[in-house]
Amino acid sequence: MKMSCDSASEDLLMQHYIDLKDRPFFPTLINYMSSGPVVAMVWEGKGAVKTGRVMLGATNPADSAPGTIRGDFCIDVSKNIIHGSDSVESANKEISLWFKQEELVSYTSCAYSWLY
């Protein structure tokens, strides 16, 4: 896992959310996301994207189950405190925006052979 906690530039956020650029809430999203620190993380492992999205909860916090991050800590979809990639392809694209290749560390856990 690689983690960084810093403010994100508007340029980086515009690249990250480029697929939403024509949506009416795009300027508000960029403004909100650049208003404070962001903790960027890379998770790896079997089913990491699917499992991560379950932990996050539904995009609309009102539809999120208790015990999920959005269910417990979000109130409004426009102030959605967490993002998770929706596919491995999206994750790879997003990781390359937030991290340089040399910043990523991959290792094999001692439990790997027991789990897989």
mmCIF file of C-alpha atoms in Angstrom:
data_model
loop_
_atom_site.group_PDB
_atom_site.id
_atom_site.type_symbol
_atom_site.label_atom_id
_atom_site.label_comp_id
_atom_site.label_asym_id
_atom_site.label_seq_id
_atom_site.Cartn_x
_atom_site.Cartn_y
_atom_site.Cartn_z
ATOM 1 C CA MET A 1 0.000 0.000 0.000
ATOM 2 C CA LYS A 2 1.218 3.496 -0.824
ATOM 3 C CA MET A 3 -0.317 6.519 0.853
ATOM 4 C CA SER A 4 0.026 10.263 0.486
ATOM 5 C CA CYS A 5 -1.716 13.044 2.412
ATOM 6 C CA ASP A 6 -1.577 16.494 0.870
ATOM 7 C CA SER A 7 -3.802 18.978 -0.929
ATOM 8 C CA ALA A 8 -4.551 18.070 -4.521
ATOM 9 C CA SER A 9 -4.113 20.640 -7.250
ATOM 10 C CA GLU A 10 -7.081 21.624 -9.371
ATOM 11 C CA ASP A 11 -5.194 20.374 -12.449
ATOM 12 C CA LEU A 12 -4.755 16.912 -10.923
ATOM 13 C CA LEU A 13 -8.386 16.772 -9.847
ATOM 14 C CA MET A 14 -9.581 17.856 -13.297
ATOM 15 C CA GLN A 15 -7.552 15.029 -14.840
ATOM 16 C CA HIS A 16 -8.814 12.536 -12.262
ATOM 17 C CA TYR A 17 -12.478 13.439 -12.827
ATOM 18 C CA ILE A 18 -12.188 14.207 -16.575
ATOM 19 C CA ASP A 19 -15.087 11.851 -17.346
ATOM 20 C CA LEU A 20 -17.367 14.153 -15.316
ATOM 21 C CA LYS A 21 -16.246 17.428 -16.910
ATOM 22 C CA ASP A 22 -19.554 18.023 -18.723
ATOM 23 C CA ARG A 23 -21.699 17.395 -15.644
ATOM 24 C CA PRO A 24 -23.221 20.455 -13.945
ATOM 25 C CA PHE A 25 -21.662 19.584 -10.569
ATOM 26 C CA PHE A 26 -18.084 19.353 -11.933
ATOM 27 C CA PRO A 27 -16.917 22.830 -10.760
ATOM 28 C CA THR A 28 -18.377 22.207 -7.289
ATOM 29 C CA LEU A 29 -16.677 18.796 -7.122
ATOM 30 C CA ILE A 30 -13.282 20.254 -8.028
ATOM 31 C CA ASN A 31 -13.730 23.098 -5.532
ATOM 32 C CA TYR A 32 -14.722 20.689 -2.746
ATOM 33 C CA MET A 33 -11.925 18.208 -3.473
ATOM 34 C CA SER A 34 -9.283 20.954 -3.501
ATOM 35 C CA SER A 35 -10.530 22.547 -0.248
ATOM 36 C CA GLY A 36 -8.386 20.422 2.073
ATOM 37 C CA PRO A 37 -5.999 17.498 2.347
ATOM 38 C CA VAL A 38 -6.556 14.302 0.392
ATOM 39 C CA VAL A 39 -5.266 10.893 1.437
ATOM 40 C CA ALA A 40 -4.439 8.946 -1.716
ATOM 41 C CA MET A 41 -3.906 5.203 -1.353
ATOM 42 C CA VAL A 42 -3.181 2.206 -3.534
ATOM 43 C CA TRP A 43 -4.568 -1.129 -2.413
ATOM 44 C CA GLU A 44 -3.630 -4.413 -4.001
ATOM 45 C CA GLY A 45 -4.791 -7.969 -3.597
ATOM 46 C CA LYS A 46 -7.355 -10.401 -4.872
ATOM 47 C CA GLY A 47 -10.606 -8.537 -5.527
ATOM 48 C CA ALA A 48 -9.218 -5.255 -4.164
ATOM 49 C CA VAL A 49 -11.448 -3.066 -6.364
ATOM 50 C CA LYS A 50 -14.635 -4.999 -5.627
ATOM 51 C CA THR A 51 -13.905 -5.336 -1.914
ATOM 52 C CA GLY A 52 -12.899 -1.685 -1.666
ATOM 53 C CA ARG A 53 -16.147 -0.554 -3.254
ATOM 54 C CA VAL A 54 -18.157 -2.672 -0.810
ATOM 55 C CA MET A 55 -16.286 -1.035 2.088
ATOM 56 C CA LEU A 56 -16.971 2.434 0.626
ATOM 57 C CA GLY A 57 -20.738 1.956 0.281
ATOM 58 C CA ALA A 58 -23.109 3.298 -2.356
ATOM 59 C CA THR A 59 -22.214 6.585 -4.083
ATOM 60 C CA ASN A 60 -25.258 8.210 -2.498
ATOM 61 C CA PRO A 61 -24.674 8.115 1.260
ATOM 62 C CA ALA A 62 -28.434 7.794 1.838
ATOM 63 C CA ASP A 63 -28.258 4.424 0.053
ATOM 64 C CA SER A 64 -25.126 3.268 1.899
ATOM 65 C CA ALA A 65 -25.331 0.572 4.537
ATOM 66 C CA PRO A 66 -24.297 1.291 8.117
ATOM 67 C CA GLY A 67 -20.729 0.150 8.658
ATOM 68 C CA THR A 68 -19.561 1.430 5.270
ATOM 69 C CA ILE A 69 -17.431 4.562 5.052
ATOM 70 C CA ARG A 70 -20.113 6.539 3.227
ATOM 71 C CA GLY A 71 -22.893 5.091 5.380
ATOM 72 C CA ASP A 72 -21.159 6.159 8.580
ATOM 73 C CA PHE A 73 -19.376 9.375 7.590
ATOM 74 C CA CYS A 74 -21.186 10.991 4.640
ATOM 75 C CA ILE A 75 -24.386 12.988 4.531
ATOM 76 C CA ASP A 76 -24.657 14.373 1.003
ATOM 77 C CA VAL A 77 -23.509 13.001 -2.337
ATOM 78 C CA SER A 78 -21.959 16.382 -3.226
ATOM 79 C CA LYS A 79 -19.651 16.061 -0.195
ATOM 80 C CA ASN A 80 -18.744 12.431 -0.751
ATOM 81 C CA ILE A 81 -15.639 11.968 1.384
ATOM 82 C CA ILE A 82 -14.186 8.968 -0.446
ATOM 83 C CA HIS A 83 -13.496 7.784 -3.972
ATOM 84 C CA GLY A 84 -12.805 4.267 -5.144
ATOM 85 C CA SER A 85 -11.882 3.128 -8.621
ATOM 86 C CA ASP A 86 -14.661 1.261 -10.406
ATOM 87 C CA SER A 87 -12.367 -1.139 -12.270
ATOM 88 C CA VAL A 88 -8.771 -2.289 -12.404
ATOM 89 C CA GLU A 89 -8.332 -0.269 -15.607
ATOM 90 C CA SER A 90 -9.602 2.903 -13.913
ATOM 91 C CA ALA A 91 -7.440 2.160 -10.888
ATOM 92 C CA ASN A 92 -4.309 1.888 -13.026
ATOM 93 C CA LYS A 93 -5.104 5.199 -14.737
ATOM 94 C CA GLU A 94 -5.824 6.937 -11.435
ATOM 95 C CA ILE A 95 -2.740 5.493 -9.721
ATOM 96 C CA SER A 96 -0.565 6.900 -12.507
ATOM 97 C CA LEU A 97 -2.072 10.357 -11.903
ATOM 98 C CA TRP A 98 -1.408 10.371 -8.171
ATOM 99 C CA PHE A 99 1.864 8.438 -7.871
ATOM 100 C CA LYS A 100 5.140 8.049 -9.722
ATOM 101 C CA GLN A 101 6.051 4.437 -10.464
ATOM 102 C CA GLU A 102 9.071 4.605 -8.143
ATOM 103 C CA GLU A 103 6.824 5.647 -5.243
ATOM 104 C CA LEU A 104 4.862 2.385 -5.361
ATOM 105 C CA VAL A 105 6.048 -0.501 -3.234
ATOM 106 C CA SER A 106 4.832 -4.037 -3.773
ATOM 107 C CA TYR A 107 5.626 -6.868 -1.416
ATOM 108 C CA THR A 108 4.445 -10.361 -0.646
ATOM 109 C CA SER A 109 2.879 -10.732 2.766
ATOM 110 C CA CYS A 110 3.995 -13.650 4.894
ATOM 111 C CA ALA A 111 0.352 -14.825 4.838
ATOM 112 C CA TYR A 112 0.214 -14.900 1.019
ATOM 113 C CA SER A 113 0.921 -18.620 0.697
ATOM 114 C CA TRP A 114 -1.733 -19.407 3.305
ATOM 115 C CA LEU A 115 -4.380 -17.284 1.599
ATOM 116 C CA TYR A 116 -3.700 -18.067 -2.041
#
